Amino acid sequence: MSRRPTPLIAEFPVSGREAGPYGITCGPDGALWFTLVHHGRIGRLTPDGGVTSYQLELASGGPSVITTGPDGALWFTEFRGHRIGRITTTGTVTSFPLPTPDAGPFGITVGPDEALWFTEAGADRIGRITLDGDITEFPLPLSGAFPSAIANGPDGRLWFTMNQANAIGAIAVDGAVTVSPLPTPAGAPVGITAGADGAMWFVEIGAGRIGRITPDAAIDEFALPDRASRPHAIAADADGNCWFTEWGANRIGRITPEGRIDEHDLPGTSCEPHGITVAPDGTVWTALETGSVVRLTPR
């Protein structure tokens, strides 16, 4: 029986263990941009290992998820500061407080309208912010849902996980929301991404599963070998695969469109992999909350 080649894994220290690298994305400048959730900073890592970080106004703001905006800047959520932030590739930071108190913004993505859409985990709302900073909020039909990650879908809607409602939501640009409950109880979905197959793929941190939902709300679930691995974030590559972090098991996993799962151990123990992103060259990058960023090169 043939064996698939083992990927190359390289680790880049980017902070002390207490800073908490969390979200990560590929920037328009070819660097990796990441959040330091416990220190209120945004970091930048070049492919050759050069590290820079930028202090935000609120050191306690809890910057969480970060994405590249249509304006060539990086946009991020401040979960504890209840703000949306913007940082240019030269380090200029702008902050936009949300109108709803204790909103707890977490996930963020670019919508089909070239605005940024984000979840408000503490307020059961989905938010929209224009590049000029105008904010609109849309209430969800459920309370206590804890909307988490959000991604732009192939059907012109924004798809998001409802962690405490055990459901996947979709919102149109006019604010119309649909909710699809998950078949598995206590799945507690978190990360979500648009796959190359026209479906949305998500992780169930509570059930140790990877899920797939089509635009017409047909759901498939794929159990991980280790149900206690706590999958957290997920990102799609150009070949139709999705890569995900296993926060509770120190691994990066890959699932093919057919549902085959491969897993790869990360350096050290209890490294807490959180955010994940796929670069244009196909390398996979993940932020370890213990102070590093890891690059996985598939072979």
PDB file of N, CA and C in Angstrom, residues 1-75:
ATOM      1  N   MET A   1       0.849  -1.190   0.000  1.00  0.00           N
ATOM      2  CA  MET A   1       0.000   0.000   0.000  1.00  0.00           C
ATOM      3  C   MET A   1       0.884   1.238   0.000  1.00  0.00           C
ATOM      4  N   SER A   2       0.631   2.185  -0.872  1.00  0.00           N
ATOM      5  CA  SER A   2       1.449   3.394  -0.972  1.00  0.00           C
ATOM      6  C   SER A   2       1.130   4.335   0.189  1.00  0.00           C
ATOM      7  N   ARG A   3       2.110   5.109   0.599  1.00  0.00           N
ATOM      8  CA  ARG A   3       1.948   6.086   1.671  1.00  0.00           C
ATOM      9  C   ARG A   3       2.043   7.485   1.088  1.00  0.00           C
ATOM     10  N   ARG A   4       1.174   8.362   1.558  1.00  0.00           N
ATOM     11  CA  ARG A   4       1.235   9.751   1.117  1.00  0.00           C
ATOM     12  C   ARG A   4       2.435  10.429   1.757  1.00  0.00           C
ATOM     13  N   PRO A   5       3.154  11.293   1.013  1.00  0.00           N
ATOM     14  CA  PRO A   5       4.339  11.941   1.571  1.00  0.00           C
ATOM     15  C   PRO A   5       3.992  12.793   2.794  1.00  0.00           C
ATOM     16  N   THR A   6       4.864  12.801   3.769  1.00  0.00           N
ATOM     17  CA  THR A   6       4.678  13.621   4.959  1.00  0.00           C
ATOM     18  C   THR A   6       4.977  15.081   4.621  1.00  0.00           C
ATOM     19  N   PRO A   7       4.100  16.012   4.995  1.00  0.00           N
ATOM     20  CA  PRO A   7       4.367  17.419   4.684  1.00  0.00           C
ATOM     21  C   PRO A   7       5.534  17.955   5.501  1.00  0.00           C
ATOM     22  N   LEU A   8       6.139  19.003   4.990  1.00  0.00           N
ATOM     23  CA  LEU A   8       7.197  19.693   5.719  1.00  0.00           C
ATOM     24  C   LEU A   8       6.565  20.706   6.668  1.00  0.00           C
ATOM     25  N   ILE A   9       7.035  20.740   7.905  1.00  0.00           N
ATOM     26  CA  ILE A   9       6.498  21.660   8.906  1.00  0.00           C
ATOM     27  C   ILE A   9       7.628  22.499   9.462  1.00  0.00           C
ATOM     28  N   ALA A  10       7.447  23.825   9.429  1.00  0.00           N
ATOM     29  CA  ALA A  10       8.430  24.756   9.991  1.00  0.00           C
ATOM     30  C   ALA A  10       7.728  25.650  11.005  1.00  0.00           C
ATOM     31  N   GLU A  11       8.398  25.923  12.108  1.00  0.00           N
ATOM     32  CA  GLU A  11       7.832  26.737  13.183  1.00  0.00           C
ATOM     33  C   GLU A  11       8.573  28.060  13.290  1.00  0.00           C
ATOM     34  N   PHE A  12       7.813  29.160  13.428  1.00  0.00           N
ATOM     35  CA  PHE A  12       8.381  30.502  13.546  1.00  0.00           C
ATOM     36  C   PHE A  12       7.905  31.130  14.859  1.00  0.00           C
ATOM     37  N   PRO A  13       8.783  31.293  15.851  1.00  0.00           N
ATOM     38  CA  PRO A  13       8.377  32.009  17.066  1.00  0.00           C
ATOM     39  C   PRO A  13       8.034  33.466  16.730  1.00  0.00           C
ATOM     40  N   VAL A  14       6.910  33.947  17.233  1.00  0.00           N
ATOM     41  CA  VAL A  14       6.480  35.313  16.922  1.00  0.00           C
ATOM     42  C   VAL A  14       6.189  36.142  18.159  1.00  0.00           C
ATOM     43  N   SER A  15       6.101  35.501  19.330  1.00  0.00           N
ATOM     44  CA  SER A  15       5.781  36.234  20.554  1.00  0.00           C
ATOM     45  C   SER A  15       6.098  35.341  21.749  1.00  0.00           C
ATOM     46  N   GLY A  16       5.935  35.890  22.939  1.00  0.00           N
ATOM     47  CA  GLY A  16       5.980  35.059  24.126  1.00  0.00           C
ATOM     48  C   GLY A  16       4.715  34.229  24.241  1.00  0.00           C
ATOM     49  N   ARG A  17       4.756  33.212  25.083  1.00  0.00           N
ATOM     50  CA  ARG A  17       3.599  32.330  25.236  1.00  0.00           C
ATOM     51  C   ARG A  17       2.374  33.072  25.740  1.00  0.00           C
ATOM     52  N   GLU A  18       2.595  34.143  26.499  1.00  0.00           N
ATOM     53  CA  GLU A  18       1.466  34.843  27.115  1.00  0.00           C
ATOM     54  C   GLU A  18       0.715  35.748  26.142  1.00  0.00           C
ATOM     55  N   ALA A  19       1.277  36.017  24.962  1.00  0.00           N
ATOM     56  CA  ALA A  19       0.653  36.964  24.025  1.00  0.00           C
ATOM     57  C   ALA A  19      -0.535  36.353  23.279  1.00  0.00           C
ATOM     58  N   GLY A  20      -0.463  35.053  22.973  1.00  0.00           N
ATOM     59  CA  GLY A  20      -1.596  34.364  22.379  1.00  0.00           C
ATOM     60  C   GLY A  20      -1.856  34.621  20.910  1.00  0.00           C
ATOM     61  N   PRO A  21      -0.955  34.239  19.978  1.00  0.00           N
ATOM     62  CA  PRO A  21      -1.323  34.292  18.555  1.00  0.00           C
ATOM     63  C   PRO A  21      -2.623  33.507  18.325  1.00  0.00           C
ATOM     64  N   TYR A  22      -3.547  34.095  17.586  1.00  0.00           N
ATOM     65  CA  TYR A  22      -4.887  33.492  17.508  1.00  0.00           C
ATOM     66  C   TYR A  22      -5.397  33.417  16.077  1.00  0.00           C
ATOM     67  N   GLY A  23      -5.867  34.535  15.503  1.00  0.00           N
ATOM     68  CA  GLY A  23      -6.312  34.544  14.108  1.00  0.00           C
ATOM     69  C   GLY A  23      -5.152  34.809  13.174  1.00  0.00           C
ATOM     70  N   ILE A  24      -5.267  34.349  11.914  1.00  0.00           N
ATOM     71  CA  ILE A  24      -4.189  34.549  10.944  1.00  0.00           C
ATOM     72  C   ILE A  24      -4.771  34.615   9.550  1.00  0.00           C
ATOM     73  N   THR A  25      -4.144  35.428   8.695  1.00  0.00           N
ATOM     74  CA  THR A  25      -4.580  35.542   7.303  1.00  0.00           C
ATOM     75  C   THR A  25      -3.397  35.939   6.432  1.00  0.00           C
ATOM     76  N   CYS A  26      -3.517  35.695   5.149  1.00  0.00           N
ATOM     77  CA  CYS A  26      -2.498  36.123   4.186  1.00  0.00           C
ATOM     78  C   CYS A  26      -2.773  37.565   3.789  1.00  0.00           C
ATOM     79  N   GLY A  27      -1.785  38.417   3.915  1.00  0.00           N
ATOM     80  CA  GLY A  27      -1.956  39.820   3.571  1.00  0.00           C
ATOM     81  C   GLY A  27      -1.678  40.099   2.111  1.00  0.00           C
ATOM     82  N   PRO A  28      -2.082  41.256   1.627  1.00  0.00           N
ATOM     83  CA  PRO A  28      -1.841  41.622   0.233  1.00  0.00           C
ATOM     84  C   PRO A  28      -0.382  41.920  -0.067  1.00  0.00           C
ATOM     85  N   ASP A  29       0.431  42.031   0.992  1.00  0.00           N
ATOM     86  CA  ASP A  29       1.863  42.316   0.853  1.00  0.00           C
ATOM     87  C   ASP A  29       2.712  41.056   0.852  1.00  0.00           C
ATOM     88  N   GLY A  30       2.071  39.876   0.839  1.00  0.00           N
ATOM     89  CA  GLY A  30       2.813  38.626   0.846  1.00  0.00           C
ATOM     90  C   GLY A  30       3.220  38.149   2.218  1.00  0.00           C
ATOM     91  N   ALA A  31       2.871  38.894   3.257  1.00  0.00           N
ATOM     92  CA  ALA A  31       3.184  38.500   4.632  1.00  0.00           C
ATOM     93  C   ALA A  31       1.971  37.829   5.269  1.00  0.00           C
ATOM     94  N   LEU A  32       2.209  37.196   6.403  1.00  0.00           N
ATOM     95  CA  LEU A  32       1.134  36.646   7.225  1.00  0.00           C
ATOM     96  C   LEU A  32       0.822  37.639   8.327  1.00  0.00           C
ATOM     97  N   TRP A  33      -0.453  37.939   8.518  1.00  0.00           N
ATOM     98  CA  TRP A  33      -0.890  38.859   9.556  1.00  0.00           C
ATOM     99  C   TRP A  33      -1.686  38.081  10.589  1.00  0.00           C
ATOM    100  N   PHE A  34      -1.433  38.352  11.866  1.00  0.00           N
ATOM    101  CA  PHE A  34      -2.063  37.563  12.911  1.00  0.00           C
ATOM    102  C   PHE A  34      -2.408  38.449  14.104  1.00  0.00           C
ATOM    103  N   THR A  35      -3.347  37.975  14.913  1.00  0.00           N
ATOM    104  CA  THR A  35      -3.743  38.696  16.113  1.00  0.00           C
ATOM    105  C   THR A  35      -3.027  38.124  17.330  1.00  0.00           C
ATOM    106  N   LEU A  36      -2.717  38.994  18.269  1.00  0.00           N
ATOM    107  CA  LEU A  36      -2.173  38.586  19.567  1.00  0.00           C
ATOM    108  C   LEU A  36      -3.264  38.907  20.592  1.00  0.00           C
ATOM    109  N   VAL A  37      -4.097  37.905  20.844  1.00  0.00           N
ATOM    110  CA  VAL A  37      -5.357  38.132  21.530  1.00  0.00           C
ATOM    111  C   VAL A  37      -5.182  38.624  22.961  1.00  0.00           C
ATOM    112  N   HIS A  38      -4.130  38.225  23.642  1.00  0.00           N
ATOM    113  CA  HIS A  38      -3.965  38.603  25.045  1.00  0.00           C
ATOM    114  C   HIS A  38      -3.172  39.891  25.240  1.00  0.00           C
ATOM    115  N   HIS A  39      -2.505  40.375  24.201  1.00  0.00           N
ATOM    116  CA  HIS A  39      -1.691  41.589  24.327  1.00  0.00           C
ATOM    117  C   HIS A  39      -2.242  42.771  23.541  1.00  0.00           C
ATOM    118  N   GLY A  40      -3.347  42.592  22.824  1.00  0.00           N
ATOM    119  CA  GLY A  40      -3.904  43.706  22.072  1.00  0.00           C
ATOM    120  C   GLY A  40      -2.981  44.218  20.993  1.00  0.00           C
ATOM    121  N   ARG A  41      -2.395  43.295  20.241  1.00  0.00           N
ATOM    122  CA  ARG A  41      -1.480  43.665  19.171  1.00  0.00           C
ATOM    123  C   ARG A  41      -1.840  42.903  17.900  1.00  0.00           C
ATOM    124  N   ILE A  42      -1.402  43.469  16.766  1.00  0.00           N
ATOM    125  CA  ILE A  42      -1.501  42.798  15.472  1.00  0.00           C
ATOM    126  C   ILE A  42      -0.075  42.518  15.014  1.00  0.00           C
ATOM    127  N   GLY A  43       0.191  41.281  14.608  1.00  0.00           N
ATOM    128  CA  GLY A  43       1.527  40.900  14.192  1.00  0.00           C
ATOM    129  C   GLY A  43       1.623  40.674  12.696  1.00  0.00           C
ATOM    130  N   ARG A  44       2.840  40.769  12.199  1.00  0.00           N
ATOM    131  CA  ARG A  44       3.137  40.546  10.780  1.00  0.00           C
ATOM    132  C   ARG A  44       4.360  39.647  10.685  1.00  0.00           C
ATOM    133  N   LEU A  45       4.255  38.576   9.898  1.00  0.00           N
ATOM    134  CA  LEU A  45       5.342  37.626   9.721  1.00  0.00           C
ATOM    135  C   LEU A  45       5.653  37.498   8.238  1.00  0.00           C
ATOM    136  N   THR A  46       6.899  37.754   7.857  1.00  0.00           N
ATOM    137  CA  THR A  46       7.302  37.562   6.464  1.00  0.00           C
ATOM    138  C   THR A  46       7.617  36.082   6.241  1.00  0.00           C
ATOM    139  N   PRO A  47       7.544  35.618   5.007  1.00  0.00           N
ATOM    140  CA  PRO A  47       7.814  34.194   4.746  1.00  0.00           C
ATOM    141  C   PRO A  47       9.186  33.719   5.198  1.00  0.00           C
ATOM    142  N   ASP A  48      10.153  34.654   5.319  1.00  0.00           N
ATOM    143  CA  ASP A  48      11.489  34.247   5.776  1.00  0.00           C
ATOM    144  C   ASP A  48      11.669  34.384   7.292  1.00  0.00           C
ATOM    145  N   GLY A  49      10.573  34.705   8.005  1.00  0.00           N
ATOM    146  CA  GLY A  49      10.625  34.708   9.458  1.00  0.00           C
ATOM    147  C   GLY A  49      10.743  36.050  10.133  1.00  0.00           C
ATOM    148  N   GLY A  50      10.727  37.164   9.398  1.00  0.00           N
ATOM    149  CA  GLY A  50      10.792  38.479  10.018  1.00  0.00           C
ATOM    150  C   GLY A  50       9.485  38.834  10.704  1.00  0.00           C
ATOM    151  N   VAL A  51       9.554  39.311  11.952  1.00  0.00           N
ATOM    152  CA  VAL A  51       8.361  39.573  12.756  1.00  0.00           C
ATOM    153  C   VAL A  51       8.295  41.041  13.163  1.00  0.00           C
ATOM    154  N   THR A  52       7.115  41.629  12.988  1.00  0.00           N
ATOM    155  CA  THR A  52       6.815  42.977  13.481  1.00  0.00           C
ATOM    156  C   THR A  52       5.458  42.906  14.162  1.00  0.00           C
ATOM    157  N   SER A  53       5.219  43.734  15.176  1.00  0.00           N
ATOM    158  CA  SER A  53       3.882  43.796  15.749  1.00  0.00           C
ATOM    159  C   SER A  53       3.524  45.237  16.069  1.00  0.00           C
ATOM    160  N   TYR A  54       2.222  45.497  16.111  1.00  0.00           N
ATOM    161  CA  TYR A  54       1.696  46.848  16.271  1.00  0.00           C
ATOM    162  C   TYR A  54       0.699  46.869  17.423  1.00  0.00           C
ATOM    163  N   GLN A  55       0.902  47.809  18.341  1.00  0.00           N
ATOM    164  CA  GLN A  55       0.033  47.926  19.507  1.00  0.00           C
ATOM    165  C   GLN A  55      -1.285  48.594  19.140  1.00  0.00           C
ATOM    166  N   LEU A  56      -2.393  48.036  19.605  1.00  0.00           N
ATOM    167  CA  LEU A  56      -3.696  48.647  19.428  1.00  0.00           C
ATOM    168  C   LEU A  56      -3.984  49.600  20.577  1.00  0.00           C
ATOM    169  N   GLU A  57      -5.026  50.406  20.405  1.00  0.00           N
ATOM    170  CA  GLU A  57      -5.377  51.373  21.446  1.00  0.00           C
ATOM    171  C   GLU A  57      -5.713  50.677  22.754  1.00  0.00           C
ATOM    172  N   LEU A  58      -6.450  49.572  22.668  1.00  0.00           N
ATOM    173  CA  LEU A  58      -6.839  48.814  23.849  1.00  0.00           C
ATOM    174  C   LEU A  58      -5.983  47.552  23.950  1.00  0.00           C
ATOM    175  N   ALA A  59      -5.112  47.498  24.936  1.00  0.00           N
ATOM    176  CA  ALA A  59      -4.311  46.283  25.127  1.00  0.00           C
ATOM    177  C   ALA A  59      -5.181  45.111  25.559  1.00  0.00           C
ATOM    178  N   SER A  60      -6.348  45.421  26.139  1.00  0.00           N
ATOM    179  CA  SER A  60      -7.260  44.384  26.619  1.00  0.00           C
ATOM    180  C   SER A  60      -8.408  44.130  25.648  1.00  0.00           C
ATOM    181  N   GLY A  61      -8.291  44.607  24.403  1.00  0.00           N
ATOM    182  CA  GLY A  61      -9.399  44.519  23.448  1.00  0.00           C
ATOM    183  C   GLY A  61      -9.669  43.124  22.911  1.00  0.00           C
ATOM    184  N   GLY A  62      -8.700  42.236  23.008  1.00  0.00           N
ATOM    185  CA  GLY A  62      -8.902  40.865  22.548  1.00  0.00           C
ATOM    186  C   GLY A  62      -9.055  40.719  21.050  1.00  0.00           C
ATOM    187  N   PRO A  63      -8.098  41.225  20.234  1.00  0.00           N
ATOM    188  CA  PRO A  63      -8.207  41.030  18.784  1.00  0.00           C
ATOM    189  C   PRO A  63      -8.263  39.540  18.457  1.00  0.00           C
ATOM    190  N   SER A  64      -9.223  39.142  17.621  1.00  0.00           N
ATOM    191  CA  SER A  64      -9.498  37.719  17.442  1.00  0.00           C
ATOM    192  C   SER A  64      -9.294  37.257  16.009  1.00  0.00           C
ATOM    193  N   VAL A  65     -10.234  37.513  15.128  1.00  0.00           N
ATOM    194  CA  VAL A  65     -10.146  37.037  13.747  1.00  0.00           C
ATOM    195  C   VAL A  65      -9.746  38.200  12.851  1.00  0.00           C
ATOM    196  N   ILE A  66      -8.931  37.909  11.843  1.00  0.00           N
ATOM    197  CA  ILE A  66      -8.399  38.937  10.949  1.00  0.00           C
ATOM    198  C   ILE A  66      -8.541  38.479   9.511  1.00  0.00           C
ATOM    199  N   THR A  67      -8.816  39.433   8.615  1.00  0.00           N
ATOM    200  CA  THR A  67      -8.983  39.113   7.195  1.00  0.00           C
ATOM    201  C   THR A  67      -8.500  40.284   6.353  1.00  0.00           C
ATOM    202  N   THR A  68      -8.168  40.017   5.110  1.00  0.00           N
ATOM    203  CA  THR A  68      -7.771  41.081   4.188  1.00  0.00           C
ATOM    204  C   THR A  68      -9.015  41.697   3.572  1.00  0.00           C
ATOM    205  N   GLY A  69      -9.102  43.027   3.632  1.00  0.00           N
ATOM    206  CA  GLY A  69     -10.246  43.732   3.076  1.00  0.00           C
ATOM    207  C   GLY A  69     -10.060  44.060   1.610  1.00  0.00           C
ATOM    208  N   PRO A  70     -11.134  44.504   0.944  1.00  0.00           N
ATOM    209  CA  PRO A  70     -11.052  44.860  -0.471  1.00  0.00           C
ATOM    210  C   PRO A  70     -10.247  46.128  -0.729  1.00  0.00           C
ATOM    211  N   ASP A  71      -9.903  46.853   0.346  1.00  0.00           N
ATOM    212  CA  ASP A  71      -9.136  48.094   0.228  1.00  0.00           C
ATOM    213  C   ASP A  71      -7.642  47.870   0.415  1.00  0.00           C
ATOM    214  N   GLY A  72      -7.212  46.598   0.553  1.00  0.00           N
ATOM    215  CA  GLY A  72      -5.792  46.318   0.732  1.00  0.00           C
ATOM    216  C   GLY A  72      -5.301  46.482   2.151  1.00  0.00           C
ATOM    217  N   ALA A  73      -6.217  46.709   3.100  1.00  0.00           N
ATOM    218  CA  ALA A  73      -5.859  46.755   4.518  1.00  0.00           C
ATOM    219  C   ALA A  73      -6.328  45.470   5.187  1.00  0.00           C
ATOM    220  N   LEU A  74      -5.907  45.271   6.420  1.00  0.00           N
ATOM    221  CA  LEU A  74      -6.341  44.129   7.209  1.00  0.00           C
ATOM    222  C   LEU A  74      -7.416  44.588   8.183  1.00  0.00           C
ATOM    223  N   TRP A  75      -8.510  43.829   8.255  1.00  0.00           N
ATOM    224  CA  TRP A  75      -9.622  44.144   9.146  1.00  0.00           C
ATOM    225  C   TRP A  75      -9.726  43.036  10.188  1.00  0.00           C
TER     226      TRP A  75
END
